[in-house]
Amino acid sequence: MNPTDKNCTSDADPSALSMQEALNKILALCSQTECTEVIDVMTAMHRVSAADIVADISVPPFRSSAMDGYAFKHAEGKAALNIVGSSLAGHPYTGDIPANGCVRITTGACVPDDTDTVVMQENTTVSSAVLQINTLPVHGFNVRAVGSDHSAGSLLLCSGTTLKAPEIALLVSHGINKVTVRKPLTVSVISTGDELHDANTTPGAKLKLGGIYDSNRALLINMLQSPAVQCIDSGICEDSIDSISAAFAQSDNADIVISTGGVSVGDADFVKDALAQTGELAMWKIAMKPGRPLTFGKLNSGAVFFGLPGNPVSAAVTCLFFVKPALRYMQGQALNDIITIEATVDSDLRKLPGRIEYQRGVLSGNAADGYEVSTTGLQDSHVLSSLHKANCFVELPLDSQGANAGSTVTVIPFSAIGDNLI
Ligand code: AMP
Ligand code: MG
């Protein structure tokens, strides 16, 4: 349908699901993987913890100084204090501290039991091993309490946490060097279409008339790439029930099988027929653009199946909004809230009412001066370069006819939804 066609005033389909309805149906058929393994924390980047982790030590493990200065008893802080020793990081002071005594202390060093406050050295005068405090800090100042980061026995990380640099460092700071994580999910990625050629086997400008290179496997495998996901490149299938069924059969070890193409109602759309024979099948229209047709189900092997649309931008958008949340759910991770921002659009954006639309845009600006977004140009779903040029989606509401230049639109920065898109 063409928005400029006068007869074409709506894109609505009463049988189409909302995106949330579709996601709910998908998640209802997914289950969390039970397979776990114990690995070294230093190899755990981007893996997902599979058990709650409780701290067995407090951090800091002792009262420690937040400053270079002097540790003293607050009640004696107005008097001249004798410097009786020093407590350096890794070298605690172990002697007694007499009345009107204090110790020199460095950041991270143990605050002696007999003292309760640290004054920073800039606020003191020292002469002949006698300290005068020029500005008396409040009681307890600059003393980090035992367990002020985490106390022994408290929950350090929940099951389902994605382990990134802060989480790995947090574990290590508690002396934990092994972690139980979910095994990577195995995802088989299949392309369907007689027109498709593999750039590896038909390199260069060798295409016959009617042929195109298969870009969807490269797109999806790299979008899903993560230490928590192991993608299997399952190649290209011809447009036939037998070829597609055979590819499904070869993917019987996978947790998730994804195909692209062949899910519309064209003469060469065989994915649903292949699936009807091999498992539980649902085919939906979703009130979104790009990406209206989506086939979903379960193969007899137990794998979750996604039949994504063939056009690359549609495949990318449905992968982001449906496959990625399913992967998170199966790994026991919480679903991400999608962070949106408001931006002023610099040209008219057109659409038909009836589907929520994700146009590709280039976002610029900042919170203080405001954000501006411009279109990447042609928005057809075969235009892979629109994803390359973009750094955000402009989310145009289902009932709208687009947005006029100068109006405010909702924008989803790619950084908010998919690390591998930017
Ligand atoms: P289909 O859903 O199979 O009718 O495909 C819709 C459109 O997407 C057609 O123009 C296909 O040529 C194109 N297409 C399907 N699969 C791929 C692929 N793997 N890479 C690039 N384009 C594709
Ligand atoms: Mg096809």
Short mmCIF file of C-alpha atoms and ligand atoms in Angstrom, two decimals:
data_model
loop_
_atom_site.label_atom_id
_atom_site.label_comp_id
_atom_site.label_asym_id
_atom_site.label_seq_id
_atom_site.Cartn_x
_atom_site.Cartn_y
_atom_site.Cartn_z
CA MET A 1 0.00 0.00 0.00
CA ASN A 2 1.17 3.47 -0.75
CA PRO A 3 0.42 6.33 1.64
CA THR A 4 0.08 8.73 -1.27
CA ASP A 5 -2.74 6.67 -2.81
CA LYS A 6 -6.00 8.54 -2.09
CA ASN A 7 -7.94 5.28 -1.75
CA CYS A 8 -5.55 3.97 0.78
CA THR A 9 -6.38 5.65 4.06
CA SER A 10 -5.77 2.92 6.62
CA ASP A 11 -3.34 0.14 7.29
CA ALA A 12 -5.48 -1.36 10.07
CA ASP A 13 -6.17 -5.11 10.18
CA PRO A 14 -8.73 -6.18 12.78
CA SER A 15 -7.04 -9.56 13.14
CA ALA A 16 -3.63 -8.07 13.97
CA LEU A 17 -2.26 -8.38 17.50
CA SER A 18 -0.69 -5.51 19.38
CA MET A 19 3.04 -5.90 19.99
CA GLN A 20 2.42 -6.50 23.69
CA GLU A 21 -0.17 -9.21 22.98
CA ALA A 22 2.26 -10.92 20.63
CA LEU A 23 5.11 -10.74 23.16
CA ASN A 24 2.88 -12.16 25.90
CA LYS A 25 1.96 -15.11 23.70
CA ILE A 26 5.62 -15.70 22.87
CA LEU A 27 6.82 -15.60 26.46
CA ALA A 28 4.00 -17.93 27.53
CA LEU A 29 5.51 -20.62 25.30
CA CYS A 30 9.14 -20.06 26.34
CA SER A 31 10.67 -21.69 29.38
CA GLN A 32 13.82 -20.84 31.28
CA THR A 33 16.84 -22.95 30.53
CA GLU A 34 17.82 -25.27 33.37
CA CYS A 35 21.32 -25.90 32.02
CA THR A 36 24.01 -24.23 34.09
CA GLU A 37 27.77 -24.38 34.43
CA VAL A 38 30.37 -23.08 36.86
CA ILE A 39 32.99 -20.83 35.28
CA ASP A 40 35.80 -18.50 36.34
CA VAL A 41 34.43 -15.02 37.00
CA MET A 42 37.07 -13.52 34.72
CA THR A 43 35.47 -15.38 31.80
CA ALA A 44 31.90 -14.46 32.78
CA MET A 45 31.48 -11.17 30.90
CA HIS A 46 27.91 -10.94 29.50
CA ARG A 47 26.95 -14.33 30.90
CA VAL A 48 23.88 -14.61 33.14
CA SER A 49 24.05 -15.73 36.76
CA ALA A 50 21.95 -18.83 37.44
CA ALA A 51 21.69 -18.58 41.22
CA ASP A 52 21.43 -15.93 43.89
CA ILE A 53 24.89 -15.08 45.21
CA VAL A 54 25.24 -14.24 48.90
CA ALA A 55 28.26 -12.36 50.24
CA ASP A 56 30.23 -14.37 52.76
CA ILE A 57 32.45 -11.50 53.78
CA SER A 58 31.67 -7.85 54.45
CA VAL A 59 33.20 -5.21 52.19
CA PRO A 60 34.99 -3.27 53.42
CA PRO A 61 36.01 -6.04 55.86
CA PHE A 62 37.33 -3.51 58.42
CA ARG A 63 36.66 0.16 59.24
CA SER A 64 38.71 1.96 56.64
CA SER A 65 39.76 5.52 56.03
CA ALA A 66 38.28 7.51 53.15
CA MET A 67 41.13 10.08 53.27
CA ASP A 68 44.80 10.63 53.83
CA GLY A 69 44.97 12.28 57.25
CA TYR A 70 44.89 11.44 60.95
CA ALA A 71 42.68 9.06 62.92
CA PHE A 72 41.72 10.33 66.37
CA LYS A 73 39.05 10.24 69.09
CA HIS A 74 36.48 12.90 68.27
CA ALA A 75 36.04 13.87 71.94
CA GLU A 76 39.72 14.89 72.02
CA GLY A 77 39.72 16.73 68.70
CA LYS A 78 40.13 20.23 70.12
CA ALA A 79 43.35 19.36 71.96
CA ALA A 80 46.88 19.07 70.55
CA LEU A 81 47.31 15.36 69.71
CA ASN A 82 50.49 13.31 69.76
CA ILE A 83 51.13 11.32 66.59
CA VAL A 84 51.98 7.87 67.97
CA GLY A 85 52.25 5.85 64.77
CA SER A 86 50.82 5.26 61.37
CA SER A 87 48.24 3.01 59.70
CA LEU A 88 48.99 2.57 56.01
CA ALA A 89 46.88 0.66 53.43
CA GLY A 90 47.79 -2.98 54.00
CA HIS A 91 49.80 -2.15 57.14
CA PRO A 92 47.44 -1.55 60.07
CA TYR A 93 48.53 0.15 63.30
CA THR A 94 48.37 -2.50 66.01
CA GLY A 95 49.56 -0.62 69.09
CA ASP A 96 47.51 1.14 71.73
CA ILE A 97 46.63 4.79 71.40
CA PRO A 98 47.03 6.72 74.66
CA ALA A 99 44.83 9.66 75.69
CA ASN A 100 45.33 12.62 73.31
CA GLY A 101 47.06 10.34 70.82
CA CYS A 102 46.37 9.93 67.11
CA VAL A 103 47.83 8.05 64.13
CA ARG A 104 48.78 9.10 60.65
CA ILE A 105 46.47 7.22 58.21
CA THR A 106 46.21 6.72 54.45
CA THR A 107 43.17 6.09 52.25
CA GLY A 108 41.98 2.50 52.56
CA ALA A 109 43.97 1.86 55.74
CA CYS A 110 42.47 0.29 58.85
CA VAL A 111 41.04 2.85 61.30
CA PRO A 112 42.40 1.77 64.73
CA ASP A 113 39.78 0.56 67.24
CA ASP A 114 40.63 3.34 69.69
CA THR A 115 39.78 6.06 67.19
CA ASP A 116 36.48 7.07 65.61
CA THR A 117 37.11 9.94 63.16
CA VAL A 118 39.60 10.85 60.42
CA VAL A 119 40.57 14.42 59.63
CA MET A 120 41.99 15.09 56.20
CA GLN A 121 45.57 16.25 56.31
CA GLU A 122 44.75 19.53 54.52
CA ASN A 123 42.79 20.60 57.64
CA THR A 124 45.65 20.07 60.08
CA THR A 125 48.95 21.57 61.18
CA VAL A 126 51.77 19.26 62.29
CA SER A 127 54.84 20.31 64.22
CA SER A 128 57.30 18.00 66.00
CA ALA A 129 54.94 15.02 65.86
CA VAL A 130 52.11 17.05 67.39
CA LEU A 131 48.86 17.47 65.46
CA GLN A 132 46.55 20.46 65.66
CA ILE A 133 43.18 20.05 63.94
CA ASN A 134 42.22 23.34 62.30
CA THR A 135 38.74 22.31 61.13
CA LEU A 136 37.14 19.67 63.32
CA PRO A 137 35.10 17.22 61.24
CA VAL A 138 31.88 15.71 62.60
CA HIS A 139 32.09 12.52 64.64
CA GLY A 140 32.80 9.50 62.43
CA PHE A 141 33.77 11.56 59.39
CA ASN A 142 35.90 9.80 56.75
CA VAL A 143 35.46 6.39 58.40
CA ARG A 144 33.96 3.80 56.09
CA ALA A 145 31.86 1.36 58.08
CA VAL A 146 32.41 -2.40 57.89
CA GLY A 147 30.10 -3.76 55.16
CA SER A 148 29.17 -0.29 53.89
CA ASP A 149 29.41 -1.67 50.33
CA HIS A 150 27.96 -5.11 51.15
CA SER A 151 27.65 -6.93 54.44
CA ALA A 152 28.30 -10.63 54.96
CA GLY A 153 25.11 -12.66 54.51
CA SER A 154 23.40 -10.11 52.26
CA LEU A 155 22.35 -10.78 48.69
CA LEU A 156 25.14 -9.73 46.36
CA LEU A 157 23.62 -10.60 42.97
CA CYS A 158 20.26 -12.11 42.04
CA SER A 159 19.86 -15.04 39.73
CA GLY A 160 19.31 -13.69 36.21
CA THR A 161 21.83 -10.85 36.50
CA THR A 162 23.84 -10.08 33.40
CA LEU A 163 27.46 -10.10 34.47
CA LYS A 164 29.26 -7.03 33.22
CA ALA A 165 32.36 -5.26 34.50
CA PRO A 166 30.77 -3.90 37.74
CA GLU A 167 29.17 -7.24 38.64
CA ILE A 168 32.38 -9.18 37.96
CA ALA A 169 34.35 -6.71 40.05
CA LEU A 170 31.74 -6.92 42.82
CA LEU A 171 32.12 -10.71 42.96
CA VAL A 172 35.91 -10.46 42.97
CA SER A 173 35.79 -7.79 45.71
CA HIS A 174 34.14 -10.44 47.87
CA GLY A 175 36.78 -13.03 47.06
CA ILE A 176 34.46 -14.98 44.73
CA ASN A 177 36.31 -16.43 41.76
CA LYS A 178 33.75 -18.91 40.38
CA VAL A 179 30.18 -18.25 39.34
CA THR A 180 27.24 -20.43 38.28
CA VAL A 181 25.83 -19.19 34.97
CA ARG A 182 23.28 -20.39 32.45
CA LYS A 183 24.79 -22.29 29.56
CA PRO A 184 24.67 -20.26 26.35
CA LEU A 185 21.40 -20.64 24.45
CA THR A 186 21.86 -22.25 21.07
CA VAL A 187 20.17 -20.41 18.22
CA SER A 188 19.94 -21.84 14.72
CA VAL A 189 19.53 -19.18 12.01
CA ILE A 190 18.08 -20.27 8.65
CA SER A 191 17.35 -18.20 5.55
CA THR A 192 14.68 -19.25 3.07
CA GLY A 193 14.33 -18.19 -0.55
CA ASP A 194 15.21 -19.44 -4.03
CA GLU A 195 16.56 -15.99 -4.86
CA LEU A 196 19.18 -16.10 -2.11
CA HIS A 197 22.90 -16.59 -2.61
CA ASP A 198 25.60 -16.91 -0.04
CA ALA A 199 28.26 -14.22 -0.47
CA ASN A 200 30.86 -16.78 0.63
CA THR A 201 30.07 -19.25 -2.12
CA THR A 202 29.02 -16.77 -4.84
CA PRO A 203 31.35 -13.86 -4.15
CA GLY A 204 31.60 -10.65 -6.13
CA ALA A 205 29.18 -9.51 -8.84
CA LYS A 206 28.29 -13.05 -9.88
CA LEU A 207 24.54 -12.95 -9.27
CA LYS A 208 22.11 -14.17 -11.91
CA LEU A 209 19.13 -12.01 -12.78
CA GLY A 210 16.66 -12.29 -9.92
CA GLY A 211 19.28 -13.29 -7.38
CA ILE A 212 20.25 -11.36 -4.24
CA TYR A 213 22.75 -12.01 -1.50
CA ASP A 214 21.38 -13.37 1.76
CA SER A 215 21.91 -10.62 4.28
CA ASN A 216 19.54 -11.84 7.00
CA ARG A 217 21.80 -14.52 8.44
CA ALA A 218 24.64 -12.03 8.74
CA LEU A 219 22.28 -9.50 10.27
CA LEU A 220 20.63 -11.79 12.81
CA ILE A 221 23.71 -13.77 13.81
CA ASN A 222 25.55 -10.55 14.53
CA MET A 223 22.58 -8.92 16.27
CA LEU A 224 22.29 -11.90 18.58
CA GLN A 225 26.02 -12.39 19.06
CA SER A 226 26.83 -12.58 22.75
CA PRO A 227 28.73 -14.86 25.11
CA ALA A 228 25.29 -15.93 26.40
CA VAL A 229 24.14 -17.02 22.94
CA GLN A 230 25.70 -19.48 20.56
CA CYS A 231 24.45 -18.93 17.02
CA ILE A 232 24.56 -21.72 14.47
CA ASP A 233 24.60 -20.65 10.84
CA SER A 234 22.19 -23.13 9.27
CA GLY A 235 22.46 -21.79 5.74
CA ILE A 236 19.90 -21.16 3.03
CA CYS A 237 16.83 -23.30 2.23
CA GLU A 238 15.03 -23.48 -1.06
CA ASP A 239 11.40 -22.47 -1.17
CA SER A 240 9.98 -25.95 -0.57
CA ILE A 241 8.37 -27.68 2.37
CA ASP A 242 10.95 -30.48 2.19
CA SER A 243 13.95 -28.18 2.25
CA ILE A 244 12.61 -26.14 5.15
CA SER A 245 11.52 -29.24 7.10
CA ALA A 246 15.00 -30.73 6.61
CA ALA A 247 16.60 -27.56 8.02
CA PHE A 248 14.30 -27.74 11.03
CA ALA A 249 15.25 -31.38 11.56
CA GLN A 250 18.95 -30.49 11.44
CA SER A 251 18.39 -27.84 14.11
CA ASP A 252 17.04 -30.31 16.64
CA ASN A 253 19.78 -29.48 19.18
CA ALA A 254 18.98 -25.79 19.19
CA ASP A 255 17.04 -24.00 21.93
CA ILE A 256 15.69 -21.53 19.40
CA VAL A 257 15.30 -21.81 15.64
CA ILE A 258 14.89 -18.65 13.58
CA SER A 259 14.05 -18.57 9.91
CA THR A 260 13.53 -15.55 7.70
CA GLY A 261 11.31 -15.22 4.65
CA GLY A 262 8.47 -17.38 3.45
CA VAL A 263 5.97 -16.30 6.10
CA SER A 264 3.59 -14.22 4.02
CA VAL A 265 0.78 -15.57 1.89
CA GLY A 266 2.70 -15.69 -1.39
CA ASP A 267 3.02 -18.73 -3.64
CA ALA A 268 6.49 -19.50 -2.29
CA ASP A 269 5.74 -19.09 1.41
CA PHE A 270 6.22 -22.57 2.86
CA VAL A 271 7.45 -21.95 6.39
CA LYS A 272 4.06 -22.39 8.02
CA ASP A 273 3.39 -25.58 6.03
CA ALA A 274 6.73 -27.03 7.11
CA LEU A 275 5.95 -26.08 10.69
CA ALA A 276 2.41 -27.34 10.70
CA GLN A 277 3.86 -30.83 10.29
CA THR A 278 6.56 -30.46 12.91
CA GLY A 279 5.08 -28.81 15.97
CA GLU A 280 2.80 -26.29 17.55
CA LEU A 281 2.27 -23.44 15.14
CA ALA A 282 0.87 -19.96 15.47
CA MET A 283 0.90 -17.37 12.75
CA TRP A 284 0.00 -13.85 13.54
CA LYS A 285 -0.26 -10.49 12.04
CA ILE A 286 1.12 -7.84 14.33
CA ALA A 287 -0.01 -4.23 14.07
CA MET A 288 3.50 -2.95 13.50
CA LYS A 289 5.61 -1.77 10.61
CA PRO A 290 7.99 -3.06 9.55
CA GLY A 291 7.26 -6.64 10.50
CA ARG A 292 3.58 -7.47 10.18
CA PRO A 293 3.69 -11.23 9.56
CA LEU A 294 5.33 -13.35 12.26
CA THR A 295 5.20 -17.10 12.58
CA PHE A 296 5.88 -18.47 16.01
CA GLY A 297 5.66 -21.89 17.57
CA LYS A 298 7.51 -24.85 18.98
CA LEU A 299 9.21 -27.59 17.05
CA ASN A 300 8.79 -31.20 18.14
CA SER A 301 12.42 -31.07 19.33
CA GLY A 302 11.23 -28.59 21.97
CA ALA A 303 12.93 -25.63 20.29
CA VAL A 304 11.14 -22.32 20.22
CA PHE A 305 10.58 -21.25 16.63
CA PHE A 306 10.46 -17.77 15.11
CA GLY A 307 9.59 -17.34 11.44
CA LEU A 308 10.60 -13.74 10.83
CA PRO A 309 9.69 -11.76 7.72
CA GLY A 310 12.14 -11.81 4.83
CA ASN A 311 12.85 -8.15 4.34
CA PRO A 312 15.98 -7.33 6.32
CA VAL A 313 14.63 -4.32 8.24
CA SER A 314 11.51 -6.30 9.19
CA ALA A 315 13.71 -9.19 10.32
CA ALA A 316 15.82 -6.81 12.42
CA VAL A 317 12.87 -5.08 14.06
CA THR A 318 11.04 -8.31 14.92
CA CYS A 319 14.30 -9.79 16.22
CA LEU A 320 14.76 -6.78 18.52
CA PHE A 321 11.22 -6.67 19.83
CA PHE A 322 10.41 -10.39 20.05
CA VAL A 323 13.46 -12.67 19.74
CA LYS A 324 15.72 -10.71 22.07
CA PRO A 325 13.15 -10.52 24.89
CA ALA A 326 12.49 -14.26 24.47
CA LEU A 327 16.23 -14.94 24.82
CA ARG A 328 16.38 -12.80 27.94
CA TYR A 329 13.39 -14.58 29.41
CA MET A 330 14.87 -18.00 28.68
CA GLN A 331 18.11 -16.94 30.38
CA GLY A 332 16.17 -15.84 33.46
CA GLN A 333 16.91 -12.16 32.87
CA ALA A 334 14.38 -9.41 33.55
CA LEU A 335 13.03 -7.84 30.38
CA ASN A 336 14.53 -4.46 29.60
CA ASP A 337 12.33 -1.41 29.91
CA ILE A 338 12.76 0.39 26.62
CA ILE A 339 13.94 3.90 27.34
CA THR A 340 12.45 6.50 25.02
CA ILE A 341 13.14 10.19 24.67
CA GLU A 342 11.25 13.05 23.08
CA ALA A 343 12.78 14.80 20.10
CA THR A 344 11.77 17.44 17.58
CA VAL A 345 11.50 16.03 14.08
CA ASP A 346 13.00 18.21 11.35
CA SER A 347 10.81 17.09 8.41
CA ASP A 348 7.37 15.61 7.82
CA LEU A 349 7.16 11.86 8.49
CA ARG A 350 4.24 10.10 6.84
CA LYS A 351 2.46 6.83 7.60
CA LEU A 352 -0.99 5.28 7.42
CA PRO A 353 -3.03 4.78 10.58
CA GLY A 354 -3.41 1.19 11.74
CA ARG A 355 0.11 0.06 12.67
CA ILE A 356 2.70 1.34 15.09
CA GLU A 357 5.66 2.26 12.92
CA TYR A 358 9.39 2.23 13.58
CA GLN A 359 11.02 4.60 11.15
CA ARG A 360 14.78 4.90 11.17
CA GLY A 361 16.20 8.22 12.29
CA VAL A 362 19.33 10.09 13.23
CA LEU A 363 19.14 11.57 16.71
CA SER A 364 21.28 14.51 17.79
CA GLY A 365 21.35 17.08 20.59
CA ASN A 366 21.44 16.81 24.35
CA ALA A 367 19.19 17.03 27.40
CA ALA A 368 19.99 20.70 28.07
CA ASP A 369 19.34 22.06 24.57
CA GLY A 370 16.86 19.42 23.44
CA TYR A 371 17.01 16.55 20.99
CA GLU A 372 16.37 16.65 17.27
CA VAL A 373 15.74 13.74 14.93
CA SER A 374 15.89 13.51 11.15
CA THR A 375 14.81 10.69 8.88
CA THR A 376 17.31 8.41 7.17
CA GLY A 377 15.23 8.71 3.97
CA LEU A 378 13.46 5.86 2.19
CA GLN A 379 11.77 3.70 4.81
CA ASP A 380 10.93 0.56 2.81
CA SER A 381 11.73 -2.61 4.68
CA HIS A 382 14.32 -3.79 2.14
CA VAL A 383 16.43 -0.67 2.76
CA LEU A 384 19.13 -2.13 4.96
CA SER A 385 21.17 1.05 4.62
CA SER A 386 18.45 2.83 6.65
CA LEU A 387 19.55 0.77 9.66
CA HIS A 388 23.19 1.54 8.98
CA LYS A 389 22.56 5.29 8.78
CA ALA A 390 20.28 5.35 11.81
CA ASN A 391 21.07 5.58 15.50
CA CYS A 392 17.43 5.41 16.64
CA PHE A 393 13.89 4.42 15.79
CA VAL A 394 11.21 7.07 15.58
CA GLU A 395 8.15 5.38 17.09
CA LEU A 396 5.03 6.68 15.38
CA PRO A 397 1.79 5.71 17.19
CA LEU A 398 -0.64 3.21 15.69
CA ASP A 399 -3.43 5.69 14.95
CA SER A 400 -1.29 8.54 13.71
CA GLN A 401 -0.71 9.62 10.14
CA GLY A 402 2.86 10.51 10.94
CA ALA A 403 4.33 13.70 12.33
CA ASN A 404 4.75 17.20 10.98
CA ALA A 405 8.10 18.96 10.84
CA GLY A 406 8.70 20.76 14.14
CA SER A 407 6.51 18.45 16.20
CA THR A 408 7.65 16.25 19.06
CA VAL A 409 8.07 12.52 18.43
CA THR A 410 9.06 9.56 20.56
CA VAL A 411 12.49 8.16 19.82
CA ILE A 412 14.13 4.90 20.89
CA PRO A 413 17.93 5.26 20.77
CA PHE A 414 19.54 2.06 19.51
CA SER A 415 21.73 2.18 22.59
CA ALA A 416 18.56 1.54 24.65
CA ILE A 417 17.64 -1.67 22.87
CA GLY A 418 20.47 -3.45 21.22
CA ASP A 419 24.16 -3.18 21.87
CA ASN A 420 24.92 -4.89 18.58
CA LEU A 421 23.14 -2.32 16.42
CA ILE A 422 25.58 0.48 17.12
P1 AMP B 1 9.50 -13.31 1.58
O1 AMP B 1 8.90 -13.06 2.92
O2 AMP B 1 10.19 -14.61 1.50
O3 AMP B 1 8.50 -13.08 0.50
O4 AMP B 1 10.63 -12.20 1.42
C1 AMP B 1 10.30 -10.82 1.42
C2 AMP B 1 11.42 -10.03 0.79
O5 AMP B 1 12.59 -10.19 1.57
C3 AMP B 1 11.79 -10.47 -0.60
O6 AMP B 1 12.11 -9.33 -1.36
C4 AMP B 1 13.02 -11.33 -0.40
O7 AMP B 1 13.86 -11.39 -1.53
C5 AMP B 1 13.67 -10.62 0.76
N1 AMP B 1 14.48 -11.55 1.52
C6 AMP B 1 14.06 -12.74 2.02
N2 AMP B 1 15.07 -13.35 2.67
C7 AMP B 1 16.14 -12.53 2.58
C8 AMP B 1 17.48 -12.63 3.04
N3 AMP B 1 17.89 -13.69 3.74
N4 AMP B 1 18.33 -11.60 2.76
C9 AMP B 1 17.89 -10.55 2.07
N5 AMP B 1 16.63 -10.40 1.62
C10 AMP B 1 15.77 -11.38 1.85
MG MG B 2 10.81 -15.82 0.06
#
